[in-house]
Amino acid sequence: MARPRSFDPDDVLEIARQVFWQKGFQATSLDEITAASGIAKPSLYAAFGDKHALFLRVLDRYHDGILGWAERVLAQPGPAREAIRQWLTGFIPYCSGEKGQRGCLSINSATDGSLDQAALRKSIERYNRRLEELLRTRLRADREQFKKGFDPDITAHTVMVVHAGLMALAHQTPDSKQVKAVIEQVMGLLA
Amino acid sequence: MARPRSFDPDDVLEIARQVFWQKGFQATSLDEITAASGIAKPSLYAAFGDKHALFLRVLDRYHDGILGWAERVLAQPGPAREAIRQWLTGFIPYCSGEKGQRGCLSINSATDGSLDQAALRKSIERYNRRLEELLRTRLRADREQFKKGFDPDITAHTVMVVHAGLMALAHQTPDSKQVKAVIEQVMGLLA
DNA sequence: GTTATTATGTACTTATAAGTACAGAATAAG
DNA sequence: CTTATTCTGTACTTATAAGTACATAATAAC
């Protein structure tokens, strides 16, 4: 028995993600988000809390999206090697060329010194832990396909490092061929 | 025939670097730099220009420091493999444990969406190009030490990606043993 | 010592952006 | 239709931080 909300919170989170992703947390003003979304500040504050809380919601959403996708790709039948190759390859559009310029929202946030609040660190940490767990689990399961002495745990972490590196260097708009070549070379470690 | 400057600009750049590195460009106010350095704002403006110009000076200095060190390490006699292992290993204190938390000033800046001014992008691009060139040159020179089909150019870039990844993940304070293990595994690509 | 010149420190202006007060609009229940 | 309740938009307050005006201090040349 009250006036209903005039917008879908998910739509606003989607728009906020675009703005935050483009300019970063600090440099994004709420006025820009109200301009992009058409939602006035009091409504944003009522729905999401302050700027940090809004950003946390956006980041969690971003994490969930990537984790869901990773789960699907890494659960594929066939050799672990191919699943992981496909996982890495899937990032190419996001870490090369024009679209890749903004890099990864999570890594951009992790490297932003002004964002070391506990909640954000926790969200990022959890995301990385889960991603690495997916890789590790898959590599462990297919252990016999690899050479003797193959260490799935270290390899999972190495793949995380490569992924982070590709996303960090994405801001220089590298060529997609170059990214592909690096992935192919790294696949040499999965043997 | 005038009043001499009461401070060494290099000292101020050193202090500014610490503050910028800890908190990031946006979150660092000039008041914090005046507090840390004891130099009042008008003197900073007279000596360095505005905040962006000061940061650019700091970043260039940072780049020069790492490039100088890389040049020394990579010019070492002995196998290229060992030189590069030593180069990567040298970053361990800066990408693990408490001290590693702040990561790499250059990568932190590259991933900061609010910093996409031309001058900064150029400085970072040049830095990365030079580093990769040092690696590539060294790998090319020792080409015969590697297996047939070894590609020094791609490998140089892969090492850059790993380096960037380690620095990006540094903010989670990983264990130095884990970093070491990743480096050792990646060294498997230099064969 | 005087003077021209450049640095320093205080205190200011100005702009921007986070967060909110409040009046009015929209709905569901009765 | 009335009313309680919650949302919306305008306009505000407040804080912070970039950049500067101006008076003063310190030096080198003469």
Tab-separated table of C-alpha atoms (C1' of nucleotides) in Angstrom:
chain	number	residue	atom	x	y	z
A	1	MET	CA	0.000	0.000	0.000
A	2	ALA	CA	2.451	2.570	-1.170
A	3	ARG	CA	3.849	4.123	-4.257
A	4	PRO	CA	5.714	1.473	-6.232
A	5	ARG	CA	9.280	1.857	-7.379
A	6	SER	CA	9.421	3.281	-10.855
A	7	PHE	CA	12.539	1.403	-12.001
A	8	ASP	CA	14.030	-2.056	-12.026
A	9	PRO	CA	17.043	-2.109	-9.664
A	10	ASP	CA	18.768	-4.556	-11.965
A	11	ASP	CA	18.581	-2.122	-14.844
A	12	VAL	CA	20.173	0.560	-12.731
A	13	LEU	CA	22.933	-1.798	-11.603
A	14	GLU	CA	23.598	-2.581	-15.236
A	15	ILE	CA	23.906	1.088	-16.119
A	16	ALA	CA	25.980	1.831	-13.046
A	17	ARG	CA	28.313	-0.979	-14.014
A	18	GLN	CA	28.969	0.586	-17.364
A	19	VAL	CA	29.791	3.951	-15.859
A	20	PHE	CA	31.937	2.559	-13.040
A	21	TRP	CA	33.731	0.246	-15.430
A	22	GLN	CA	34.538	3.056	-17.801
A	23	LYS	CA	35.780	5.636	-15.330
A	24	GLY	CA	36.535	3.797	-12.115
A	25	PHE	CA	34.921	4.196	-8.713
A	26	GLN	CA	36.514	7.433	-7.580
A	27	ALA	CA	36.106	9.308	-10.814
A	28	THR	CA	32.449	8.363	-11.186
A	29	SER	CA	30.065	10.779	-9.545
A	30	LEU	CA	26.560	9.836	-8.551
A	31	ASP	CA	25.411	12.678	-10.757
A	32	GLU	CA	26.784	10.778	-13.730
A	33	ILE	CA	24.841	7.714	-12.703
A	34	THR	CA	21.654	9.676	-12.271
A	35	ALA	CA	22.239	11.224	-15.680
A	36	ALA	CA	22.855	7.841	-17.313
A	37	SER	CA	19.976	6.093	-15.575
A	38	GLY	CA	17.444	8.887	-15.249
A	39	ILE	CA	17.016	7.981	-11.585
A	40	ALA	CA	17.391	10.804	-9.075
A	41	LYS	CA	19.796	10.561	-6.194
A	42	PRO	CA	17.291	10.108	-3.350
A	43	SER	CA	15.890	7.082	-5.158
A	44	LEU	CA	19.348	5.620	-5.590
A	45	TYR	CA	20.164	6.156	-1.957
A	46	ALA	CA	16.876	4.599	-0.876
A	47	ALA	CA	17.399	1.574	-3.088
A	48	PHE	CA	21.102	0.893	-2.669
A	49	GLY	CA	22.541	2.944	0.165
A	50	ASP	CA	25.598	5.097	-0.372
A	51	LYS	CA	28.076	5.105	-3.234
A	52	HIS	CA	30.254	2.366	-1.796
A	53	ALA	CA	27.298	0.069	-1.238
A	54	LEU	CA	26.100	0.666	-4.781
A	55	PHE	CA	29.519	-0.126	-6.147
A	56	LEU	CA	29.703	-3.283	-4.085
A	57	ARG	CA	26.388	-4.420	-5.531
A	58	VAL	CA	27.670	-3.718	-9.030
A	59	LEU	CA	30.902	-5.576	-8.406
A	60	ASP	CA	29.176	-8.593	-6.896
A	61	ARG	CA	26.912	-8.767	-9.895
A	62	TYR	CA	29.910	-8.616	-12.182
A	63	HIS	CA	31.624	-11.392	-10.258
A	64	ASP	CA	28.543	-13.590	-10.367
A	65	GLY	CA	28.280	-13.183	-14.110
A	66	ILE	CA	31.840	-14.291	-14.754
A	67	LEU	CA	31.689	-17.102	-12.230
A	68	GLY	CA	28.521	-18.458	-13.810
A	69	TRP	CA	30.092	-18.427	-17.218
A	70	ALA	CA	33.305	-20.027	-15.932
A	71	GLU	CA	31.314	-22.778	-14.280
A	72	ARG	CA	29.571	-23.585	-17.537
A	73	VAL	CA	32.715	-23.564	-19.652
A	74	LEU	CA	34.843	-25.518	-17.198
A	75	ALA	CA	32.185	-28.162	-16.661
A	76	GLN	CA	32.338	-29.122	-20.317
A	77	PRO	CA	33.051	-32.718	-21.263
A	78	GLY	CA	36.322	-33.488	-22.993
A	79	PRO	CA	39.902	-32.857	-21.873
A	80	ALA	CA	40.570	-30.269	-19.133
A	81	ARG	CA	43.120	-28.721	-21.411
A	82	GLU	CA	40.471	-27.791	-23.957
A	83	ALA	CA	38.068	-26.497	-21.355
A	84	ILE	CA	40.705	-24.178	-19.935
A	85	ARG	CA	41.816	-23.090	-23.359
A	86	GLN	CA	38.269	-22.162	-24.136
A	87	TRP	CA	37.924	-20.343	-20.837
A	88	LEU	CA	41.012	-18.207	-21.483
A	89	THR	CA	40.065	-17.658	-25.099
A	90	GLY	CA	36.677	-16.367	-24.022
A	91	PHE	CA	38.361	-13.346	-22.455
A	92	ILE	CA	40.050	-12.257	-25.651
A	93	PRO	CA	37.325	-9.765	-26.654
A	94	TYR	CA	37.587	-8.264	-23.172
A	95	CYS	CA	41.347	-7.844	-23.124
A	96	SER	CA	42.218	-6.769	-26.647
A	97	GLY	CA	41.174	-4.093	-29.063
A	98	GLU	CA	38.963	-1.134	-28.369
A	99	LYS	CA	36.469	-2.942	-26.167
A	100	GLY	CA	39.281	-4.391	-24.087
A	101	GLN	CA	40.540	-0.951	-23.075
A	102	ARG	CA	38.583	-0.892	-19.844
A	103	GLY	CA	40.044	-4.220	-18.771
A	104	CYS	CA	38.408	-6.135	-15.940
A	105	LEU	CA	36.257	-4.351	-13.395
A	106	SER	CA	37.428	-6.629	-10.620
A	107	ILE	CA	41.118	-6.199	-11.309
A	108	ASN	CA	40.716	-2.490	-11.845
A	109	SER	CA	39.118	-2.312	-8.426
A	110	ALA	CA	41.716	-4.537	-6.794
A	111	THR	CA	44.521	-2.286	-8.005
A	112	ASP	CA	42.774	0.886	-6.891
A	113	GLY	CA	44.473	1.894	-3.669
A	114	SER	CA	41.556	4.054	-2.613
A	115	LEU	CA	39.251	1.039	-2.488
A	116	ASP	CA	40.762	-0.977	0.286
A	117	GLN	CA	37.650	-1.203	2.378
A	118	ALA	CA	37.069	-4.583	3.965
A	119	ALA	CA	33.864	-5.399	2.104
A	120	LEU	CA	35.378	-4.819	-1.300
A	121	ARG	CA	38.533	-6.734	-0.561
A	122	LYS	CA	36.410	-9.602	0.628
A	123	SER	CA	34.294	-9.645	-2.496
A	124	ILE	CA	37.349	-9.674	-4.736
A	125	GLU	CA	39.126	-12.258	-2.650
A	126	ARG	CA	36.124	-14.547	-2.713
A	127	TYR	CA	35.818	-14.143	-6.464
A	128	ASN	CA	39.433	-15.071	-7.064
A	129	ARG	CA	39.253	-17.963	-4.663
A	130	ARG	CA	36.212	-19.369	-6.406
A	131	LEU	CA	37.625	-18.960	-9.857
A	132	GLU	CA	40.845	-20.664	-8.893
A	133	GLU	CA	38.855	-23.410	-7.225
A	134	LEU	CA	36.974	-24.099	-10.439
A	135	LEU	CA	40.241	-24.389	-12.336
A	136	ARG	CA	41.881	-26.514	-9.675
A	137	THR	CA	38.957	-28.875	-9.413
A	138	ARG	CA	38.886	-29.406	-13.128
A	139	LEU	CA	42.628	-29.983	-13.354
A	140	ARG	CA	42.585	-32.407	-10.467
A	141	ALA	CA	39.760	-34.378	-12.000
A	142	ASP	CA	41.637	-34.880	-15.250
A	143	ARG	CA	44.944	-35.501	-13.566
A	144	GLU	CA	45.762	-38.663	-15.456
A	145	GLN	CA	45.723	-36.837	-18.763
A	146	PHE	CA	48.873	-34.985	-17.821
A	147	LYS	CA	52.516	-35.879	-17.546
A	148	LYS	CA	53.852	-37.348	-14.355
A	149	GLY	CA	54.779	-34.652	-11.855
A	150	PHE	CA	52.029	-32.354	-13.091
A	151	ASP	CA	50.793	-30.175	-10.219
A	152	PRO	CA	47.155	-29.125	-10.695
A	153	ASP	CA	47.182	-26.693	-7.767
A	154	ILE	CA	50.146	-24.654	-8.921
A	155	THR	CA	48.930	-24.793	-12.493
A	156	ALA	CA	45.530	-23.446	-11.488
A	157	HIS	CA	47.215	-20.508	-9.841
A	158	THR	CA	49.477	-19.913	-12.816
A	159	VAL	CA	46.434	-19.757	-15.054
A	160	MET	CA	44.952	-17.181	-12.670
A	161	VAL	CA	48.139	-15.135	-12.928
A	162	VAL	CA	48.082	-15.252	-16.718
A	163	HIS	CA	44.455	-14.247	-16.739
A	164	ALA	CA	45.148	-11.314	-14.425
A	165	GLY	CA	48.113	-10.281	-16.544
A	166	LEU	CA	46.094	-10.286	-19.749
A	167	MET	CA	43.418	-8.188	-18.088
A	168	ALA	CA	45.920	-5.759	-16.610
A	169	LEU	CA	47.659	-5.253	-19.948
A	170	ALA	CA	44.316	-4.939	-21.719
A	171	HIS	CA	44.388	-1.190	-21.130
A	172	GLN	CA	47.075	-0.838	-23.798
A	173	THR	CA	44.710	-2.251	-26.426
A	174	PRO	CA	46.879	-5.154	-27.540
A	175	ASP	CA	46.160	-7.038	-30.718
A	176	SER	CA	43.961	-10.101	-30.300
A	177	LYS	CA	46.468	-12.204	-32.243
A	178	GLN	CA	49.112	-11.440	-29.686
A	179	VAL	CA	46.815	-12.422	-26.841
A	180	LYS	CA	45.967	-15.626	-28.643
A	181	ALA	CA	49.652	-16.428	-29.113
A	182	VAL	CA	50.305	-15.959	-25.410
A	183	ILE	CA	47.425	-18.245	-24.506
A	184	GLU	CA	48.687	-20.894	-26.890
A	185	GLN	CA	52.137	-20.698	-25.398
A	186	VAL	CA	50.820	-20.963	-21.869
A	187	MET	CA	48.790	-23.993	-22.880
A	188	GLY	CA	52.169	-25.649	-23.209
A	189	LEU	CA	52.188	-25.844	-19.423
A	190	LEU	CA	49.095	-28.052	-19.494
A	191	ALA	CA	50.720	-31.187	-20.796
B	1	MET	CA	70.228	36.455	-7.670
B	2	ALA	CA	67.156	35.230	-5.902
B	3	ARG	CA	65.986	33.206	-2.984
B	4	PRO	CA	67.100	29.597	-3.457
B	5	ARG	CA	64.750	26.645	-3.271
B	6	SER	CA	64.633	25.214	0.211
B	7	PHE	CA	64.139	21.584	-0.799
B	8	ASP	CA	65.508	18.972	-3.146
B	9	PRO	CA	62.876	18.225	-5.811
B	10	ASP	CA	64.032	14.633	-5.879
B	11	ASP	CA	63.268	14.217	-2.201
B	12	VAL	CA	59.777	15.521	-2.747
B	13	LEU	CA	59.239	13.191	-5.690
B	14	GLU	CA	60.327	10.317	-3.505
B	15	ILE	CA	57.824	11.253	-0.801
B	16	ALA	CA	55.076	11.899	-3.324
B	17	ARG	CA	55.730	8.490	-4.800
B	18	GLN	CA	55.120	6.819	-1.493
B	19	VAL	CA	51.832	8.618	-0.957
B	20	PHE	CA	50.591	8.115	-4.519
B	21	TRP	CA	51.620	4.480	-4.461
B	22	GLN	CA	49.788	3.829	-1.242
B	23	LYS	CA	46.506	5.550	-2.026
B	24	GLY	CA	46.381	6.024	-5.766
B	25	PHE	CA	46.282	9.239	-7.749
B	26	GLN	CA	42.666	10.237	-7.236
B	27	ALA	CA	42.525	9.518	-3.528
B	28	THR	CA	45.717	11.411	-2.802
B	29	SER	CA	45.214	15.078	-2.057
B	30	LEU	CA	47.938	17.629	-2.431
B	31	ASP	CA	47.360	18.456	1.212
B	32	GLU	CA	48.561	14.974	2.083
B	33	ILE	CA	51.689	15.521	0.063
B	34	THR	CA	52.364	18.854	1.692
B	35	ALA	CA	51.840	17.203	5.065
B	36	ALA	CA	54.199	14.344	4.247
B	37	SER	CA	56.858	16.539	2.678
B	38	GLY	CA	56.568	19.733	4.671
B	39	ILE	CA	56.454	21.691	1.425
B	40	ALA	CA	53.568	24.115	0.975
B	41	LYS	CA	51.337	23.996	-2.065
B	42	PRO	CA	52.562	27.107	-3.846
B	43	SER	CA	56.075	25.692	-3.793
B	44	LEU	CA	54.862	22.394	-5.199
B	45	TYR	CA	52.969	24.153	-7.949
B	46	ALA	CA	55.950	26.326	-8.784
B	47	ALA	CA	58.297	23.350	-8.932
B	48	PHE	CA	56.165	20.724	-10.628
B	49	GLY	CA	53.010	22.249	-12.047
B	50	ASP	CA	49.622	20.807	-11.217
B	51	LYS	CA	48.744	17.482	-9.655
B	52	HIS	CA	48.780	15.565	-12.921
B	53	ALA	CA	52.187	16.886	-13.863
B	54	LEU	CA	53.548	15.985	-10.450
B	55	PHE	CA	52.186	12.487	-10.762
B	56	LEU	CA	53.663	12.113	-14.197
B	57	ARG	CA	57.077	13.073	-12.827
B	58	VAL	CA	56.679	10.526	-10.066
B	59	LEU	CA	55.633	7.814	-12.479
B	60	ASP	CA	58.466	8.520	-14.896
B	61	ARG	CA	60.922	8.303	-12.047
B	62	TYR	CA	59.423	5.012	-10.989
B	63	HIS	CA	59.674	3.670	-14.522
B	64	ASP	CA	63.281	4.745	-14.855
B	65	GLY	CA	64.187	2.997	-11.637
B	66	ILE	CA	62.752	-0.324	-12.724
B	67	LEU	CA	64.121	-0.042	-16.234
B	68	GLY	CA	67.595	0.650	-14.909
B	69	TRP	CA	67.456	-2.366	-12.683
B	70	ALA	CA	66.066	-4.567	-15.444
B	71	GLU	CA	68.845	-3.475	-17.749
B	72	ARG	CA	71.458	-4.485	-15.207
B	73	VAL	CA	69.908	-7.849	-14.409
B	74	LEU	CA	69.162	-8.798	-17.991
B	75	ALA	CA	72.627	-7.831	-19.205
B	76	GLN	CA	74.184	-10.448	-16.950
B	77	PRO	CA	76.438	-13.077	-18.435
B	78	GLY	CA	75.231	-16.663	-18.402
B	79	PRO	CA	72.115	-18.233	-19.891
B	80	ALA	CA	69.141	-15.990	-20.744
B	81	ARG	CA	66.972	-18.356	-18.781
B	82	GLU	CA	68.793	-17.541	-15.556
B	83	ALA	CA	68.801	-13.825	-16.196
B	84	ILE	CA	65.054	-13.815	-16.693
B	85	ARG	CA	64.467	-16.053	-13.725
B	86	GLN	CA	66.411	-13.612	-11.634
B	87	TRP	CA	64.502	-10.684	-13.070
B	88	LEU	CA	61.143	-12.223	-12.193
B	89	THR	CA	62.366	-13.388	-8.807
B	90	GLY	CA	63.442	-9.865	-8.001
B	91	PHE	CA	59.813	-8.768	-7.966
B	92	ILE	CA	58.795	-11.274	-5.309
B	93	PRO	CA	59.174	-8.838	-2.399
B	94	TYR	CA	57.023	-6.374	-4.320
B	95	CYS	CA	54.199	-8.756	-5.125
B	96	SER	CA	53.823	-10.876	-2.022
B	97	GLY	CA	53.325	-10.336	1.667
B	98	GLU	CA	52.578	-7.080	3.425
B	99	LYS	CA	54.903	-4.939	1.338
B	100	GLY	CA	53.434	-6.333	-1.872
B	101	GLN	CA	49.951	-5.098	-1.031
B	102	ARG	CA	50.339	-1.894	-2.979
B	103	GLY	CA	51.369	-3.776	-6.110
B	104	CYS	CA	53.019	-1.892	-8.955
B	105	LEU	CA	52.548	1.834	-9.330
B	106	SER	CA	52.585	1.581	-13.104
B	107	ILE	CA	49.995	-1.168	-13.321
B	108	ASN	CA	47.844	0.467	-10.690
B	109	SER	CA	47.881	3.596	-12.816
B	110	ALA	CA	47.219	1.730	-16.045
B	111	THR	CA	44.119	0.107	-14.584
B	112	ASP	CA	42.796	3.355	-13.181
B	113	GLY	CA	40.089	4.454	-15.576
B	114	SER	CA	40.271	8.044	-14.387
B	115	LEU	CA	43.863	8.358	-15.570
B	116	ASP	CA	43.494	7.990	-19.285
B	117	GLN	CA	45.160	11.223	-20.193
B	118	ALA	CA	47.443	11.001	-23.177
B	119	ALA	CA	50.665	11.814	-21.344
B	120	LEU	CA	50.187	9.091	-18.766
B	121	ARG	CA	49.185	6.466	-21.267
B	122	LYS	CA	52.255	7.308	-23.264
B	123	SER	CA	54.558	6.999	-20.292
B	124	ILE	CA	53.149	3.604	-19.383
B	125	GLU	CA	53.182	2.401	-22.958
B	126	ARG	CA	56.776	3.402	-23.394
B	127	TYR	CA	57.745	1.698	-20.173
B	128	ASN	CA	56.115	-1.565	-21.194
B	129	ARG	CA	57.586	-1.387	-24.653
B	130	ARG	CA	61.059	-0.906	-23.261
B	131	LEU	CA	60.805	-3.680	-20.739
B	132	GLU	CA	59.548	-6.087	-23.339
B	133	GLU	CA	62.326	-4.996	-25.645
B	134	LEU	CA	64.928	-5.815	-23.022
B	135	LEU	CA	63.449	-9.281	-22.592
B	136	ARG	CA	63.106	-9.858	-26.315
B	137	THR	CA	66.623	-8.741	-27.080
B	138	ARG	CA	68.052	-11.020	-24.469
B	139	LEU	CA	66.000	-14.011	-25.610
B	140	ARG	CA	66.919	-13.419	-29.235
B	141	ALA	CA	70.600	-13.214	-28.420
B	142	ASP	CA	70.561	-16.585	-26.679
B	143	ARG	CA	68.303	-18.191	-29.216
B	144	GLU	CA	70.446	-21.254	-29.766
B	145	GLN	CA	70.148	-22.278	-26.166
B	146	PHE	CA	66.482	-23.098	-26.681
B	147	LYS	CA	64.587	-25.855	-28.386
B	148	LYS	CA	63.838	-25.634	-32.062
B	149	GLY	CA	60.696	-23.648	-32.731
B	150	PHE	CA	61.277	-21.403	-29.716
B	151	ASP	CA	59.816	-17.958	-30.376
B	152	PRO	CA	61.660	-15.239	-28.436
B	153	ASP	CA	59.156	-12.515	-29.337
B	154	ILE	CA	56.081	-14.314	-28.085
B	155	THR	CA	57.955	-15.556	-25.059
B	156	ALA	CA	59.033	-12.041	-24.159
B	157	HIS	CA	55.422	-10.949	-24.236
B	158	THR	CA	54.295	-13.929	-22.198
B	159	VAL	CA	56.839	-13.032	-19.534
B	160	MET	CA	55.396	-9.514	-19.526
B	161	VAL	CA	51.919	-10.941	-19.031
B	162	VAL	CA	53.060	-13.097	-16.130
B	163	HIS	CA	54.812	-10.154	-14.578
B	164	ALA	CA	51.688	-8.012	-14.893
B	165	GLY	CA	49.569	-10.797	-13.458
B	166	LEU	CA	51.782	-11.230	-10.425
B	167	MET	CA	51.686	-7.499	-9.802
B	168	ALA	CA	47.929	-7.299	-10.251
B	169	LEU	CA	47.315	-10.168	-7.824
B	170	ALA	CA	49.818	-8.720	-5.378
B	171	HIS	CA	47.020	-6.757	-3.724
B	172	GLN	CA	45.705	-9.960	-2.186
B	173	THR	CA	48.967	-10.457	-0.292
B	174	PRO	CA	49.815	-13.878	-1.673
B	175	ASP	CA	52.474	-16.035	-0.074
B	176	SER	CA	55.951	-15.639	-1.536
B	177	LYS	CA	56.243	-19.422	-1.890
B	178	GLN	CA	53.258	-19.457	-4.175
B	179	VAL	CA	54.709	-16.699	-6.318
B	180	LYS	CA	57.975	-18.574	-6.504
B	181	ALA	CA	56.185	-21.732	-7.590
B	182	VAL	CA	54.433	-19.868	-10.388
B	183	ILE	CA	57.696	-18.401	-11.603
B	184	GLU	CA	59.325	-21.802	-11.597
B	185	GLN	CA	56.487	-23.260	-13.567
B	186	VAL	CA	56.594	-20.457	-16.111
B	187	MET	CA	60.310	-20.992	-16.499
B	188	GLY	CA	59.278	-24.255	-18.096
B	189	LEU	CA	58.380	-22.188	-21.152
B	190	LEU	CA	62.000	-21.081	-21.511
B	191	ALA	CA	63.415	-24.349	-22.740
C	1	DG	C1'	73.542	48.031	2.753
C	2	DT	C1'	70.429	48.382	-1.061
C	3	DT	C1'	67.794	46.260	-4.627
C	4	DA	C1'	66.012	43.035	-7.901
C	5	DT	C1'	64.347	38.537	-7.957
C	6	DT	C1'	62.550	34.352	-6.720
C	7	DA	C1'	60.804	31.236	-2.952
C	8	DT	C1'	57.686	30.534	1.032
C	9	DG	C1'	53.424	30.406	4.029
C	10	DT	C1'	48.849	31.957	5.155
C	11	DA	C1'	44.659	32.341	3.819
C	12	DC	C1'	41.598	32.589	0.325
C	13	DT	C1'	38.460	31.363	-3.840
C	14	DT	C1'	36.098	28.103	-6.422
C	15	DA	C1'	34.358	23.891	-8.003
C	16	DT	C1'	32.722	19.544	-7.402
C	17	DA	C1'	30.455	15.911	-5.395
C	18	DA	C1'	28.314	13.254	-1.458
C	19	DG	C1'	24.453	13.036	0.998
C	20	DT	C1'	19.664	14.931	2.591
C	21	DA	C1'	15.256	17.866	3.751
C	22	DC	C1'	11.069	18.508	2.202
C	23	DA	C1'	7.161	19.043	-0.548
C	24	DG	C1'	4.454	16.671	-3.685
C	25	DA	C1'	3.094	12.428	-6.574
C	26	DA	C1'	1.540	7.716	-6.913
C	27	DT	C1'	-0.376	3.638	-5.231
C	28	DA	C1'	-3.185	-0.097	-2.105
C	29	DA	C1'	-6.325	-0.686	1.539
C	30	DG	C1'	-10.539	0.496	3.566
D	1	DC	C1'	-13.121	8.884	-2.148
D	2	DT	C1'	-10.133	9.069	1.629
D	3	DT	C1'	-5.926	7.948	3.839
D	4	DA	C1'	-1.670	5.868	5.146
D	5	DT	C1'	2.533	4.894	3.025
D	6	DT	C1'	6.210	4.926	0.153
D	7	DC	C1'	8.531	6.838	-3.891
D	8	DT	C1'	10.226	10.951	-6.710
D	9	DG	C1'	12.337	15.478	-7.939
D	10	DT	C1'	14.059	19.961	-6.652
D	11	DA	C1'	16.925	22.258	-4.174
D	12	DC	C1'	19.775	22.498	-0.487
D	13	DT	C1'	23.821	21.734	2.905
D	14	DT	C1'	28.352	20.430	3.715
D	15	DA	C1'	32.851	18.864	3.033
D	16	DT	C1'	36.790	18.396	0.532
D	17	DA	C1'	40.275	19.462	-2.480
D	18	DA	C1'	42.466	21.962	-6.489
D	19	DG	C1'	44.517	25.926	-7.472
D	20	DT	C1'	45.978	31.013	-6.383
D	21	DA	C1'	46.616	36.072	-4.407
D	22	DC	C1'	49.374	38.363	-1.672
D	23	DA	C1'	52.393	39.666	1.788
D	24	DT	C1'	56.835	38.339	3.437
D	25	DA	C1'	61.412	36.060	3.645
D	26	DA	C1'	65.797	34.940	1.689
D	27	DT	C1'	69.419	35.242	-1.442
D	28	DA	C1'	72.925	37.283	-5.352
D	29	DA	C1'	74.544	41.243	-7.659
D	30	DC	C1'	76.084	45.748	-7.211
